[in-house]
Amino acid sequence: IRKDNSQKPAYVELKKKIKEEWMTSLSLVTDPRGNLEFTGFAGEYEISCLGETKEISLKRTPKENYQEMVMG
């Protein structure tokens, strides 16, 4: 961003990458047992189900990423 608060082209492109490519936003349906799986980038996520929201954190290594959550 320039001193006059106008956006430089690199800022616009980075914002576009973050908001349109790197941000995960999706709707999923559970299997018959009520389970679901998803793959995402490492980072923080908010999971919402039946009006309830919980936060999870995905790590860089797959072995650390299994998380069990009960909602609803």
mmCIF file of N, CA and C in Angstrom:
data_model
loop_
_atom_site.group_PDB
_atom_site.id
_atom_site.type_symbol
_atom_site.label_atom_id
_atom_site.label_comp_id
_atom_site.label_asym_id
_atom_site.label_seq_id
_atom_site.Cartn_x
_atom_site.Cartn_y
_atom_site.Cartn_z
ATOM 1 N N ILE A 1 0.860 -1.172 0.000
ATOM 2 C CA ILE A 1 0.000 0.000 0.000
ATOM 3 C C ILE A 1 0.902 1.230 0.000
ATOM 4 N N ARG A 2 0.525 2.206 -0.811
ATOM 5 C CA ARG A 2 1.307 3.441 -0.912
ATOM 6 C C ARG A 2 1.003 4.377 0.260
ATOM 7 N N LYS A 3 1.816 5.414 0.393
ATOM 8 C CA LYS A 3 1.623 6.395 1.470
ATOM 9 C C LYS A 3 0.239 7.027 1.443
ATOM 10 N N ASP A 4 -0.346 7.145 0.247
ATOM 11 C CA ASP A 4 -1.681 7.751 0.138
ATOM 12 C C ASP A 4 -2.803 6.710 0.314
ATOM 13 N N ASN A 5 -2.419 5.500 0.783
ATOM 14 C CA ASN A 5 -3.350 4.382 1.017
ATOM 15 C C ASN A 5 -3.917 3.757 -0.248
ATOM 16 N N SER A 6 -3.391 4.107 -1.409
ATOM 17 C CA SER A 6 -3.834 3.427 -2.628
ATOM 18 C C SER A 6 -3.115 2.074 -2.708
ATOM 19 N N GLN A 7 -3.763 1.131 -3.347
ATOM 20 C CA GLN A 7 -3.234 -0.224 -3.399
ATOM 21 C C GLN A 7 -2.302 -0.414 -4.593
ATOM 22 N N LYS A 8 -1.138 -0.995 -4.321
ATOM 23 C CA LYS A 8 -0.206 -1.344 -5.385
ATOM 24 C C LYS A 8 -0.698 -2.629 -6.050
ATOM 25 N N PRO A 9 -0.314 -2.853 -7.311
ATOM 26 C CA PRO A 9 -0.732 -4.077 -8.006
ATOM 27 C C PRO A 9 -0.367 -5.362 -7.248
ATOM 28 N N ALA A 10 0.796 -5.402 -6.624
ATOM 29 C CA ALA A 10 1.200 -6.601 -5.876
ATOM 30 C C ALA A 10 0.262 -6.852 -4.699
ATOM 31 N N TYR A 11 -0.185 -5.797 -4.042
ATOM 32 C CA TYR A 11 -1.136 -5.924 -2.934
ATOM 33 C C TYR A 11 -2.452 -6.515 -3.434
ATOM 34 N N VAL A 12 -2.926 -6.014 -4.555
ATOM 35 C CA VAL A 12 -4.189 -6.493 -5.133
ATOM 36 C C VAL A 12 -4.083 -7.980 -5.464
ATOM 37 N N GLU A 13 -2.975 -8.394 -6.061
ATOM 38 C CA GLU A 13 -2.785 -9.804 -6.433
ATOM 39 C C GLU A 13 -2.662 -10.699 -5.206
ATOM 40 N N LEU A 14 -1.943 -10.249 -4.185
ATOM 41 C CA LEU A 14 -1.811 -11.040 -2.963
ATOM 42 C C LEU A 14 -3.163 -11.195 -2.268
ATOM 43 N N LYS A 15 -3.917 -10.117 -2.189
ATOM 44 C CA LYS A 15 -5.247 -10.172 -1.580
ATOM 45 C C LYS A 15 -6.140 -11.152 -2.344
ATOM 46 N N LYS A 16 -6.043 -11.122 -3.665
ATOM 47 C CA LYS A 16 -6.823 -12.033 -4.509
ATOM 48 C C LYS A 16 -6.438 -13.490 -4.223
ATOM 49 N N LYS A 17 -5.132 -13.766 -4.115
ATOM 50 C CA LYS A 17 -4.665 -15.123 -3.799
ATOM 51 C C LYS A 17 -5.225 -15.589 -2.459
ATOM 52 N N ILE A 18 -5.112 -14.738 -1.446
ATOM 53 C CA ILE A 18 -5.567 -15.113 -0.107
ATOM 54 C C ILE A 18 -7.069 -15.352 -0.087
ATOM 55 N N LYS A 19 -7.839 -14.434 -0.618
ATOM 56 C CA LYS A 19 -9.303 -14.511 -0.536
ATOM 57 C C LYS A 19 -9.930 -15.508 -1.501
ATOM 58 N N GLU A 20 -9.338 -15.706 -2.687
ATOM 59 C CA GLU A 20 -9.969 -16.544 -3.709
ATOM 60 C C GLU A 20 -9.328 -17.916 -3.879
ATOM 61 N N GLU A 21 -8.024 -18.046 -3.602
ATOM 62 C CA GLU A 21 -7.358 -19.332 -3.822
ATOM 63 C C GLU A 21 -7.003 -20.053 -2.532
ATOM 64 N N TRP A 22 -6.491 -19.324 -1.540
ATOM 65 C CA TRP A 22 -5.965 -19.973 -0.348
ATOM 66 C C TRP A 22 -6.994 -20.126 0.757
ATOM 67 N N MET A 23 -8.060 -19.371 0.734
ATOM 68 C CA MET A 23 -9.075 -19.454 1.770
ATOM 69 C C MET A 23 -10.016 -20.614 1.446
ATOM 70 N N THR A 24 -10.232 -21.479 2.413
ATOM 71 C CA THR A 24 -11.100 -22.637 2.214
ATOM 72 C C THR A 24 -12.490 -22.324 2.744
ATOM 73 N N SER A 25 -13.462 -22.407 1.877
ATOM 74 C CA SER A 25 -14.854 -22.211 2.270
ATOM 75 C C SER A 25 -15.672 -23.247 1.517
ATOM 76 N N LEU A 26 -16.286 -24.160 2.248
ATOM 77 C CA LEU A 26 -17.043 -25.207 1.580
ATOM 78 C C LEU A 26 -18.137 -25.748 2.476
ATOM 79 N N SER A 27 -19.082 -26.422 1.855
ATOM 80 C CA SER A 27 -20.162 -27.095 2.572
ATOM 81 C C SER A 27 -20.022 -28.585 2.316
ATOM 82 N N LEU A 28 -20.117 -29.380 3.376
ATOM 83 C CA LEU A 28 -19.966 -30.821 3.264
ATOM 84 C C LEU A 28 -21.171 -31.520 3.865
ATOM 85 N N VAL A 29 -21.378 -32.757 3.452
ATOM 86 C CA VAL A 29 -22.439 -33.592 4.002
ATOM 87 C C VAL A 29 -21.772 -34.805 4.639
ATOM 88 N N THR A 30 -22.217 -35.170 5.825
ATOM 89 C CA THR A 30 -21.635 -36.321 6.506
ATOM 90 C C THR A 30 -22.048 -37.626 5.841
ATOM 91 N N ASP A 31 -21.285 -38.671 6.125
ATOM 92 C CA ASP A 31 -21.656 -40.004 5.649
ATOM 93 C C ASP A 31 -22.793 -40.534 6.531
ATOM 94 N N PRO A 32 -23.325 -41.722 6.255
ATOM 95 C CA PRO A 32 -24.448 -42.238 7.044
ATOM 96 C C PRO A 32 -24.170 -42.355 8.547
ATOM 97 N N ARG A 33 -22.893 -42.466 8.926
ATOM 98 C CA ARG A 33 -22.548 -42.546 10.355
ATOM 99 C C ARG A 33 -22.320 -41.170 10.976
ATOM 100 N N GLY A 34 -22.441 -40.108 10.188
ATOM 101 C CA GLY A 34 -22.256 -38.753 10.703
ATOM 102 C C GLY A 34 -20.825 -38.262 10.654
ATOM 103 N N ASN A 35 -19.957 -38.949 9.929
ATOM 104 C CA ASN A 35 -18.544 -38.574 9.819
ATOM 105 C C ASN A 35 -18.286 -37.832 8.518
ATOM 106 N N LEU A 36 -17.244 -37.013 8.515
ATOM 107 C CA LEU A 36 -16.798 -36.388 7.275
ATOM 108 C C LEU A 36 -15.312 -36.158 7.329
ATOM 109 N N GLU A 37 -14.713 -36.044 6.160
ATOM 110 C CA GLU A 37 -13.290 -35.748 6.029
ATOM 111 C C GLU A 37 -13.116 -34.604 5.043
ATOM 112 N N PHE A 38 -12.104 -33.780 5.279
ATOM 113 C CA PHE A 38 -11.750 -32.767 4.291
ATOM 114 C C PHE A 38 -10.257 -32.536 4.339
ATOM 115 N N THR A 39 -9.723 -32.048 3.246
ATOM 116 C CA THR A 39 -8.312 -31.726 3.138
ATOM 117 C C THR A 39 -8.192 -30.224 2.978
ATOM 118 N N GLY A 40 -7.326 -29.603 3.777
ATOM 119 C CA GLY A 40 -7.148 -28.158 3.701
ATOM 120 C C GLY A 40 -5.697 -27.786 3.937
ATOM 121 N N PHE A 41 -5.400 -26.529 3.782
ATOM 122 C CA PHE A 41 -4.067 -26.016 4.063
ATOM 123 C C PHE A 41 -3.838 -25.999 5.569
ATOM 124 N N ALA A 42 -2.575 -26.023 5.981
ATOM 125 C CA ALA A 42 -2.254 -25.871 7.397
ATOM 126 C C ALA A 42 -2.775 -24.518 7.867
ATOM 127 N N GLY A 43 -3.329 -24.484 9.072
ATOM 128 C CA GLY A 43 -3.843 -23.226 9.606
ATOM 129 C C GLY A 43 -5.056 -23.432 10.481
ATOM 130 N N GLU A 44 -5.718 -22.346 10.795
ATOM 131 C CA GLU A 44 -6.874 -22.350 11.690
ATOM 132 C C GLU A 44 -8.162 -22.418 10.883
ATOM 133 N N TYR A 45 -9.128 -23.189 11.381
ATOM 134 C CA TYR A 45 -10.422 -23.344 10.719
ATOM 135 C C TYR A 45 -11.548 -23.204 11.729
ATOM 136 N N GLU A 46 -12.677 -22.690 11.275
ATOM 137 C CA GLU A 46 -13.913 -22.688 12.051
ATOM 138 C C GLU A 46 -14.867 -23.661 11.375
ATOM 139 N N ILE A 47 -15.369 -24.613 12.153
ATOM 140 C CA ILE A 47 -16.302 -25.615 11.644
ATOM 141 C C ILE A 47 -17.662 -25.323 12.262
ATOM 142 N N SER A 48 -18.686 -25.173 11.431
ATOM 143 C CA SER A 48 -20.038 -24.881 11.919
ATOM 144 C C SER A 48 -20.983 -26.013 11.546
ATOM 145 N N CYS A 49 -21.844 -26.382 12.506
ATOM 146 C CA CYS A 49 -22.820 -27.442 12.283
ATOM 147 C C CYS A 49 -24.002 -27.206 13.213
ATOM 148 N N LEU A 50 -25.188 -27.160 12.648
ATOM 149 C CA LEU A 50 -26.414 -27.000 13.434
ATOM 150 C C LEU A 50 -26.344 -25.810 14.388
ATOM 151 N N GLY A 51 -25.791 -24.705 13.912
ATOM 152 C CA GLY A 51 -25.727 -23.488 14.712
ATOM 153 C C GLY A 51 -24.595 -23.444 15.720
ATOM 154 N N GLU A 52 -23.779 -24.475 15.779
ATOM 155 C CA GLU A 52 -22.648 -24.539 16.704
ATOM 156 C C GLU A 52 -21.358 -24.370 15.911
ATOM 157 N N THR A 53 -20.392 -23.627 16.443
ATOM 158 C CA THR A 53 -19.111 -23.408 15.768
ATOM 159 C C THR A 53 -17.969 -23.813 16.687
ATOM 160 N N LYS A 54 -17.011 -24.548 16.130
ATOM 161 C CA LYS A 54 -15.805 -24.936 16.865
ATOM 162 C C LYS A 54 -14.600 -24.599 16.006
ATOM 163 N N GLU A 55 -13.456 -24.418 16.657
ATOM 164 C CA GLU A 55 -12.217 -24.108 15.949
ATOM 165 C C GLU A 55 -11.286 -25.307 15.978
ATOM 166 N N ILE A 56 -10.598 -25.547 14.852
ATOM 167 C CA ILE A 56 -9.570 -26.579 14.785
ATOM 168 C C ILE A 56 -8.330 -25.978 14.146
ATOM 169 N N SER A 57 -7.211 -26.657 14.338
ATOM 170 C CA SER A 57 -5.951 -26.210 13.759
ATOM 171 C C SER A 57 -5.328 -27.384 13.014
ATOM 172 N N LEU A 58 -5.042 -27.209 11.729
ATOM 173 C CA LEU A 58 -4.366 -28.243 10.949
ATOM 174 C C LEU A 58 -2.872 -27.955 10.934
ATOM 175 N N LYS A 59 -2.086 -28.973 11.200
ATOM 176 C CA LYS A 59 -0.627 -28.861 11.219
ATOM 177 C C LYS A 59 -0.069 -29.204 9.840
ATOM 178 N N ARG A 60 1.222 -29.008 9.674
ATOM 179 C CA ARG A 60 1.863 -29.283 8.385
ATOM 180 C C ARG A 60 2.038 -30.780 8.115
ATOM 181 N N THR A 61 2.188 -31.583 9.150
ATOM 182 C CA THR A 61 2.419 -33.013 8.935
ATOM 183 C C THR A 61 1.116 -33.786 9.085
ATOM 184 N N PRO A 62 0.781 -34.647 8.125
ATOM 185 C CA PRO A 62 -0.494 -35.368 8.142
ATOM 186 C C PRO A 62 -0.747 -36.173 9.411
ATOM 187 N N LYS A 63 0.286 -36.728 10.039
ATOM 188 C CA LYS A 63 0.092 -37.547 11.240
ATOM 189 C C LYS A 63 -0.520 -36.750 12.391
ATOM 190 N N GLU A 64 -0.335 -35.447 12.405
ATOM 191 C CA GLU A 64 -0.858 -34.601 13.482
ATOM 192 C C GLU A 64 -2.270 -34.105 13.207
ATOM 193 N N ASN A 65 -2.826 -34.391 12.048
ATOM 194 C CA ASN A 65 -4.051 -33.728 11.622
ATOM 195 C C ASN A 65 -5.354 -34.448 11.920
ATOM 196 N N TYR A 66 -5.324 -35.656 12.440
ATOM 197 C CA TYR A 66 -6.583 -36.321 12.761
ATOM 198 C C TYR A 66 -7.190 -35.635 13.977
ATOM 199 N N GLN A 67 -8.414 -35.181 13.838
ATOM 200 C CA GLN A 67 -9.102 -34.539 14.953
ATOM 201 C C GLN A 67 -10.523 -35.057 15.019
ATOM 202 N N GLU A 68 -10.942 -35.402 16.209
ATOM 203 C CA GLU A 68 -12.308 -35.860 16.404
ATOM 204 C C GLU A 68 -13.095 -34.745 17.071
ATOM 205 N N MET A 69 -14.281 -34.492 16.567
ATOM 206 C CA MET A 69 -15.099 -33.398 17.071
ATOM 207 C C MET A 69 -16.544 -33.874 17.128
ATOM 208 N N VAL A 70 -17.214 -33.604 18.225
ATOM 209 C CA VAL A 70 -18.626 -33.952 18.360
ATOM 210 C C VAL A 70 -19.413 -32.660 18.356
ATOM 211 N N MET A 71 -20.393 -32.573 17.469
ATOM 212 C CA MET A 71 -21.203 -31.358 17.357
ATOM 213 C C MET A 71 -22.668 -31.734 17.254
ATOM 214 N N GLY A 72 -23.500 -30.801 17.687
ATOM 215 C CA GLY A 72 -24.932 -30.950 17.507
ATOM 216 C C GLY A 72 -25.637 -31.737 18.513
#
